[in-house]
């Protein structure tokens, strides 16, 4: 913070060449039969505030008639993710198209539809499943993980569903506030650290200027369309990491462009991500994995899902101590 005295932010944050914009590309991964774009974490960037994981699924259309397909064809049935555990994080699912059924070991059963947000606080431990509804033939969603601060890492697990979020139109763009506060709006979303998440959709060409907090770091992911920042263009599944100490950012959005702005106070605790666990040291992760493998009641059972529990790969560093 005191550093901002010696490095005052520029009015035009986007052309502050002392802090160039970092371009991050996605890699593809398979999640429950769906090919998704994984943007975080990657070697060049682990975190944006407490945001520690970012998957972008779709937009994708599935076959309307599975029976017409000869043999198994991954993707045609949509997404189907069997029971798996989480610790030390919140899963944050923002739905843009399609319908997904969430079930968890607390007994929650919730369909998430476009414009809605599911937030599962894993805390000490939870297990869940996610599957496309049988009559849902498309999917477009972002799933993020939010790391819990050290003092909250063992908080009691809970599940929250938000179907009404603050929405407004400004400077030619449609805003939905997913978490945190922005321009006098406040999202209802449960948060354990200072952070913000905003979905912006631009029906036409727009150039919204967004005020930023200098103590937050920010990233902008293009979900669809094209974003220009200064002279740099970013296409779908590219993330522009803006860093901190900016007063504002001007986004140039082409017609039909949708972006996700994530921000937060740089996360003070060092964390480890392994499989579906966030831990603050190796011993925490080793214990969580051992307990999941042993069917320990820490994670409970997911009622109603017909399928096998997912199992993690062996931890490569499990014998290297703490
Ligand atoms: Mn999960």
PDB file of N, CA and C in Angstrom, residues 119-183:
ATOM      1  N   UNK A 119     -22.983 -20.839  -5.665  1.00  0.00           N
ATOM      2  CA  UNK A 119     -21.787 -20.621  -4.858  1.00  0.00           C
ATOM      3  C   UNK A 119     -21.742 -21.709  -3.791  1.00  0.00           C
ATOM      4  N   UNK A 120     -20.752 -22.578  -3.903  1.00  0.00           N
ATOM      5  CA  UNK A 120     -20.608 -23.648  -2.925  1.00  0.00           C
ATOM      6  C   UNK A 120     -19.368 -23.373  -2.084  1.00  0.00           C
ATOM      7  N   UNK A 121     -19.597 -23.160  -0.798  1.00  0.00           N
ATOM      8  CA  UNK A 121     -18.484 -22.912   0.107  1.00  0.00           C
ATOM      9  C   UNK A 121     -18.043 -24.257   0.676  1.00  0.00           C
ATOM     10  N   UNK A 122     -16.896 -24.727   0.228  1.00  0.00           N
ATOM     11  CA  UNK A 122     -16.434 -26.059   0.645  1.00  0.00           C
ATOM     12  C   UNK A 122     -15.935 -26.037   2.087  1.00  0.00           C
ATOM     13  N   UNK A 123     -15.171 -25.006   2.419  1.00  0.00           N
ATOM     14  CA  UNK A 123     -14.624 -24.926   3.765  1.00  0.00           C
ATOM     15  C   UNK A 123     -13.909 -26.210   4.147  1.00  0.00           C
ATOM     16  N   UNK A 124     -14.319 -26.805   5.280  1.00  0.00           N
ATOM     17  CA  UNK A 124     -13.644 -28.007   5.791  1.00  0.00           C
ATOM     18  C   UNK A 124     -13.789 -29.196   4.851  1.00  0.00           C
ATOM     19  N   UNK A 125     -14.915 -29.249   4.122  1.00  0.00           N
ATOM     20  CA  UNK A 125     -15.040 -30.358   3.178  1.00  0.00           C
ATOM     21  C   UNK A 125     -16.467 -30.566   2.729  1.00  0.00           C
ATOM     22  N   UNK A 126     -16.637 -30.848   1.443  1.00  0.00           N
ATOM     23  CA  UNK A 126     -17.950 -31.103   0.852  1.00  0.00           C
ATOM     24  C   UNK A 126     -17.704 -31.966  -0.382  1.00  0.00           C
ATOM     25  N   UNK A 127     -18.729 -32.659  -0.837  1.00  0.00           N
ATOM     26  CA  UNK A 127     -18.655 -33.379  -2.110  1.00  0.00           C
ATOM     27  C   UNK A 127     -19.863 -32.965  -2.937  1.00  0.00           C
ATOM     28  N   UNK A 128     -19.677 -32.941  -4.275  1.00  0.00           N
ATOM     29  CA  UNK A 128     -20.814 -32.567  -5.125  1.00  0.00           C
ATOM     30  C   UNK A 128     -20.729 -33.219  -6.488  1.00  0.00           C
ATOM     31  N   UNK A 129     -21.848 -33.114  -7.226  1.00  0.00           N
ATOM     32  CA  UNK A 129     -21.924 -33.570  -8.617  1.00  0.00           C
ATOM     33  C   UNK A 129     -22.515 -32.453  -9.452  1.00  0.00           C
ATOM     34  N   UNK A 130     -22.218 -32.492 -10.752  1.00  0.00           N
ATOM     35  CA  UNK A 130     -22.779 -31.513 -11.683  1.00  0.00           C
ATOM     36  C   UNK A 130     -23.097 -32.239 -12.979  1.00  0.00           C
ATOM     37  N   UNK A 131     -24.312 -32.053 -13.475  1.00  0.00           N
ATOM     38  CA  UNK A 131     -24.692 -32.721 -14.722  1.00  0.00           C
ATOM     39  C   UNK A 131     -25.666 -31.870 -15.523  1.00  0.00           C
ATOM     40  N   UNK A 132     -25.466 -31.860 -16.841  1.00  0.00           N
ATOM     41  CA  UNK A 132     -26.425 -31.180 -17.723  1.00  0.00           C
ATOM     42  C   UNK A 132     -27.771 -31.883 -17.615  1.00  0.00           C
ATOM     43  N   UNK A 133     -28.854 -31.132 -17.621  1.00  0.00           N
ATOM     44  CA  UNK A 133     -30.176 -31.747 -17.637  1.00  0.00           C
ATOM     45  C   UNK A 133     -30.383 -32.458 -18.967  1.00  0.00           C
ATOM     46  N   UNK A 134     -31.164 -33.544 -18.910  1.00  0.00           N
ATOM     47  CA  UNK A 134     -31.337 -34.394 -20.097  1.00  0.00           C
ATOM     48  C   UNK A 134     -31.895 -33.604 -21.284  1.00  0.00           C
ATOM     49  N   UNK A 135     -32.750 -32.644 -21.015  1.00  0.00           N
ATOM     50  CA  UNK A 135     -33.352 -31.900 -22.124  1.00  0.00           C
ATOM     51  C   UNK A 135     -32.643 -30.568 -22.376  1.00  0.00           C
ATOM     52  N   UNK A 136     -31.443 -30.431 -21.819  1.00  0.00           N
ATOM     53  CA  UNK A 136     -30.660 -29.220 -22.053  1.00  0.00           C
ATOM     54  C   UNK A 136     -29.600 -29.521 -23.100  1.00  0.00           C
ATOM     55  N   UNK A 137     -29.637 -28.792 -24.209  1.00  0.00           N
ATOM     56  CA  UNK A 137     -28.771 -29.141 -25.332  1.00  0.00           C
ATOM     57  C   UNK A 137     -27.696 -28.103 -25.614  1.00  0.00           C
ATOM     58  N   UNK A 138     -27.463 -27.250 -24.645  1.00  0.00           N
ATOM     59  CA  UNK A 138     -26.387 -26.284 -24.826  1.00  0.00           C
ATOM     60  C   UNK A 138     -25.730 -26.010 -23.482  1.00  0.00           C
ATOM     61  N   UNK A 139     -24.553 -25.434 -23.561  1.00  0.00           N
ATOM     62  CA  UNK A 139     -23.828 -25.113 -22.333  1.00  0.00           C
ATOM     63  C   UNK A 139     -22.923 -23.918 -22.581  1.00  0.00           C
ATOM     64  N   UNK A 140     -23.060 -22.936 -21.721  1.00  0.00           N
ATOM     65  CA  UNK A 140     -22.109 -21.835 -21.680  1.00  0.00           C
ATOM     66  C   UNK A 140     -22.045 -21.382 -20.231  1.00  0.00           C
ATOM     67  N   UNK A 141     -20.878 -21.534 -19.628  1.00  0.00           N
ATOM     68  CA  UNK A 141     -20.738 -21.233 -18.205  1.00  0.00           C
ATOM     69  C   UNK A 141     -19.287 -20.920 -17.878  1.00  0.00           C
ATOM     70  N   UNK A 142     -19.111 -20.180 -16.825  1.00  0.00           N
ATOM     71  CA  UNK A 142     -17.774 -19.988 -16.253  1.00  0.00           C
ATOM     72  C   UNK A 142     -17.812 -20.566 -14.841  1.00  0.00           C
ATOM     73  N   UNK A 143     -16.823 -21.378 -14.522  1.00  0.00           N
ATOM     74  CA  UNK A 143     -16.703 -21.819 -13.137  1.00  0.00           C
ATOM     75  C   UNK A 143     -15.364 -21.368 -12.587  1.00  0.00           C
ATOM     76  N   UNK A 144     -15.459 -20.655 -11.478  1.00  0.00           N
ATOM     77  CA  UNK A 144     -14.258 -20.149 -10.816  1.00  0.00           C
ATOM     78  C   UNK A 144     -14.178 -20.731  -9.419  1.00  0.00           C
ATOM     79  N   UNK A 145     -12.973 -20.762  -8.886  1.00  0.00           N
ATOM     80  CA  UNK A 145     -12.785 -21.086  -7.484  1.00  0.00           C
ATOM     81  C   UNK A 145     -12.233 -19.840  -6.795  1.00  0.00           C
ATOM     82  N   UNK A 146     -12.709 -19.662  -5.570  1.00  0.00           N
ATOM     83  CA  UNK A 146     -12.229 -18.569  -4.731  1.00  0.00           C
ATOM     84  C   UNK A 146     -11.549 -19.196  -3.523  1.00  0.00           C
ATOM     85  N   UNK A 147     -10.277 -18.913  -3.336  1.00  0.00           N
ATOM     86  CA  UNK A 147      -9.551 -19.479  -2.189  1.00  0.00           C
ATOM     87  C   UNK A 147     -10.053 -18.830  -0.900  1.00  0.00           C
ATOM     88  N   UNK A 148     -10.241 -19.650   0.124  1.00  0.00           N
ATOM     89  CA  UNK A 148     -10.621 -19.107   1.433  1.00  0.00           C
ATOM     90  C   UNK A 148      -9.365 -18.665   2.177  1.00  0.00           C
ATOM     91  N   UNK A 149      -9.454 -17.533   2.880  1.00  0.00           N
ATOM     92  CA  UNK A 149      -8.303 -17.101   3.691  1.00  0.00           C
ATOM     93  C   UNK A 149      -7.977 -18.153   4.753  1.00  0.00           C
ATOM     94  N   UNK A 150      -6.761 -18.108   5.258  1.00  0.00           N
ATOM     95  CA  UNK A 150      -6.275 -19.104   6.213  1.00  0.00           C
ATOM     96  C   UNK A 150      -7.261 -19.312   7.356  1.00  0.00           C
ATOM     97  N   UNK A 151      -7.776 -18.208   7.927  1.00  0.00           N
ATOM     98  CA  UNK A 151      -8.628 -18.342   9.121  1.00  0.00           C
ATOM     99  C   UNK A 151     -10.003 -18.914   8.787  1.00  0.00           C
ATOM    100  N   UNK A 152     -10.370 -18.932   7.525  1.00  0.00           N
ATOM    101  CA  UNK A 152     -11.686 -19.447   7.129  1.00  0.00           C
ATOM    102  C   UNK A 152     -11.613 -20.787   6.410  1.00  0.00           C
ATOM    103  N   UNK A 153     -10.418 -21.366   6.303  1.00  0.00           N
ATOM    104  CA  UNK A 153     -10.268 -22.530   5.443  1.00  0.00           C
ATOM    105  C   UNK A 153     -11.071 -23.738   5.913  1.00  0.00           C
ATOM    106  N   UNK A 154     -11.350 -23.800   7.219  1.00  0.00           N
ATOM    107  CA  UNK A 154     -12.136 -24.931   7.747  1.00  0.00           C
ATOM    108  C   UNK A 154     -13.565 -24.525   8.070  1.00  0.00           C
ATOM    109  N   UNK A 155     -14.043 -23.444   7.468  1.00  0.00           N
ATOM    110  CA  UNK A 155     -15.401 -22.994   7.771  1.00  0.00           C
ATOM    111  C   UNK A 155     -16.409 -24.086   7.398  1.00  0.00           C
ATOM    112  N   UNK A 156     -17.571 -24.008   8.030  1.00  0.00           N
ATOM    113  CA  UNK A 156     -18.604 -25.011   7.783  1.00  0.00           C
ATOM    114  C   UNK A 156     -19.058 -24.940   6.328  1.00  0.00           C
ATOM    115  N   UNK A 157     -19.174 -26.081   5.666  1.00  0.00           N
ATOM    116  CA  UNK A 157     -19.596 -26.057   4.261  1.00  0.00           C
ATOM    117  C   UNK A 157     -21.039 -25.571   4.121  1.00  0.00           C
ATOM    118  N   UNK A 158     -21.305 -24.883   3.011  1.00  0.00           N
ATOM    119  CA  UNK A 158     -22.668 -24.427   2.735  1.00  0.00           C
ATOM    120  C   UNK A 158     -22.840 -24.230   1.232  1.00  0.00           C
ATOM    121  N   UNK A 159     -24.091 -24.144   0.818  1.00  0.00           N
ATOM    122  CA  UNK A 159     -24.390 -23.947  -0.593  1.00  0.00           C
ATOM    123  C   UNK A 159     -25.371 -22.796  -0.733  1.00  0.00           C
ATOM    124  N   UNK A 160     -25.088 -21.865  -1.632  1.00  0.00           N
ATOM    125  CA  UNK A 160     -25.966 -20.729  -1.882  1.00  0.00           C
ATOM    126  C   UNK A 160     -26.240 -20.611  -3.376  1.00  0.00           C
ATOM    127  N   UNK A 161     -27.489 -20.281  -3.674  1.00  0.00           N
ATOM    128  CA  UNK A 161     -27.917 -20.079  -5.062  1.00  0.00           C
ATOM    129  C   UNK A 161     -28.471 -18.666  -5.170  1.00  0.00           C
ATOM    130  N   UNK A 162     -28.003 -17.934  -6.168  1.00  0.00           N
ATOM    131  CA  UNK A 162     -28.460 -16.553  -6.350  1.00  0.00           C
ATOM    132  C   UNK A 162     -29.137 -16.440  -7.718  1.00  0.00           C
ATOM    133  N   UNK A 163     -30.435 -16.129  -7.693  1.00  0.00           N
ATOM    134  CA  UNK A 163     -31.112 -15.951  -8.987  1.00  0.00           C
ATOM    135  C   UNK A 163     -31.483 -14.493  -9.249  1.00  0.00           C
ATOM    136  N   UNK A 164     -31.127 -13.626  -8.315  1.00  0.00           N
ATOM    137  CA  UNK A 164     -31.317 -12.195  -8.569  1.00  0.00           C
ATOM    138  C   UNK A 164     -30.045 -11.457  -8.201  1.00  0.00           C
ATOM    139  N   UNK A 165     -29.412 -10.924  -9.219  1.00  0.00           N
ATOM    140  CA  UNK A 165     -28.167 -10.184  -9.033  1.00  0.00           C
ATOM    141  C   UNK A 165     -28.375  -8.769  -9.561  1.00  0.00           C
ATOM    142  N   UNK A 166     -27.638  -7.800  -9.032  1.00  0.00           N
ATOM    143  CA  UNK A 166     -27.784  -6.426  -9.536  1.00  0.00           C
ATOM    144  C   UNK A 166     -27.433  -6.348 -11.028  1.00  0.00           C
ATOM    145  N   UNK A 167     -28.336  -5.733 -11.788  1.00  0.00           N
ATOM    146  CA  UNK A 167     -28.117  -5.568 -13.236  1.00  0.00           C
ATOM    147  C   UNK A 167     -28.410  -4.122 -13.604  1.00  0.00           C
ATOM    148  N   UNK A 168     -27.601  -3.581 -14.489  1.00  0.00           N
ATOM    149  CA  UNK A 168     -27.871  -2.242 -14.993  1.00  0.00           C
ATOM    150  C   UNK A 168     -27.158  -2.058 -16.327  1.00  0.00           C
ATOM    151  N   UNK A 169     -27.558  -0.991 -17.030  1.00  0.00           N
ATOM    152  CA  UNK A 169     -26.929  -0.665 -18.314  1.00  0.00           C
ATOM    153  C   UNK A 169     -26.257   0.685 -18.183  1.00  0.00           C
ATOM    154  N   UNK A 170     -25.024   0.765 -18.664  1.00  0.00           N
ATOM    155  CA  UNK A 170     -24.255   1.997 -18.558  1.00  0.00           C
ATOM    156  C   UNK A 170     -23.253   2.045 -19.707  1.00  0.00           C
ATOM    157  N   UNK A 171     -23.142   3.186 -20.358  1.00  0.00           N
ATOM    158  CA  UNK A 171     -22.158   3.404 -21.416  1.00  0.00           C
ATOM    159  C   UNK A 171     -22.246   2.336 -22.516  1.00  0.00           C
ATOM    160  N   UNK A 172     -23.469   1.906 -22.788  1.00  0.00           N
ATOM    161  CA  UNK A 172     -23.684   0.968 -23.888  1.00  0.00           C
ATOM    162  C   UNK A 172     -23.451  -0.492 -23.540  1.00  0.00           C
ATOM    163  N   UNK A 173     -23.168  -0.789 -22.274  1.00  0.00           N
ATOM    164  CA  UNK A 173     -22.906  -2.179 -21.866  1.00  0.00           C
ATOM    165  C   UNK A 173     -23.881  -2.596 -20.763  1.00  0.00           C
ATOM    166  N   UNK A 174     -24.250  -3.881 -20.805  1.00  0.00           N
ATOM    167  CA  UNK A 174     -25.134  -4.447 -19.776  1.00  0.00           C
ATOM    168  C   UNK A 174     -24.263  -5.072 -18.684  1.00  0.00           C
ATOM    169  N   UNK A 175     -24.445  -4.590 -17.462  1.00  0.00           N
ATOM    170  CA  UNK A 175     -23.639  -5.056 -16.335  1.00  0.00           C
ATOM    171  C   UNK A 175     -24.447  -6.031 -15.480  1.00  0.00           C
ATOM    172  N   UNK A 176     -23.819  -7.089 -15.026  1.00  0.00           N
ATOM    173  CA  UNK A 176     -24.368  -7.928 -13.958  1.00  0.00           C
ATOM    174  C   UNK A 176     -23.287  -8.048 -12.895  1.00  0.00           C
ATOM    175  N   UNK A 177     -23.620  -7.646 -11.686  1.00  0.00           N
ATOM    176  CA  UNK A 177     -22.650  -7.701 -10.586  1.00  0.00           C
ATOM    177  C   UNK A 177     -22.768  -9.061  -9.913  1.00  0.00           C
ATOM    178  N   UNK A 178     -21.722  -9.866 -10.044  1.00  0.00           N
ATOM    179  CA  UNK A 178     -21.766 -11.251  -9.561  1.00  0.00           C
ATOM    180  C   UNK A 178     -21.341 -11.362  -8.106  1.00  0.00           C
ATOM    181  N   UNK A 179     -20.383 -10.551  -7.703  1.00  0.00           N
ATOM    182  CA  UNK A 179     -19.955 -10.524  -6.307  1.00  0.00           C
ATOM    183  C   UNK A 179     -19.271  -9.202  -6.019  1.00  0.00           C
ATOM    184  N   UNK A 180     -19.360  -8.772  -4.761  1.00  0.00           N
ATOM    185  CA  UNK A 180     -18.701  -7.542  -4.353  1.00  0.00           C
ATOM    186  C   UNK A 180     -19.555  -6.317  -4.603  1.00  0.00           C
ATOM    187  N   UNK A 181     -18.903  -5.162  -4.604  1.00  0.00           N
ATOM    188  CA  UNK A 181     -19.572  -3.877  -4.774  1.00  0.00           C
ATOM    189  C   UNK A 181     -18.965  -3.158  -5.968  1.00  0.00           C
ATOM    190  N   UNK A 182     -19.835  -2.404  -6.680  1.00  0.00           N
ATOM    191  CA  UNK A 182     -19.349  -1.656  -7.841  1.00  0.00           C
ATOM    192  C   UNK A 182     -20.341  -0.559  -8.171  1.00  0.00           C
ATOM    193  N   UNK A 183     -19.849   0.677  -8.297  1.00  0.00           N
ATOM    194  CA  UNK A 183     -20.662   1.827  -8.695  1.00  0.00           C
ATOM    195  C   UNK A 183     -21.954   1.939  -7.893  1.00  0.00           C
TER     196      UNK A 183
END
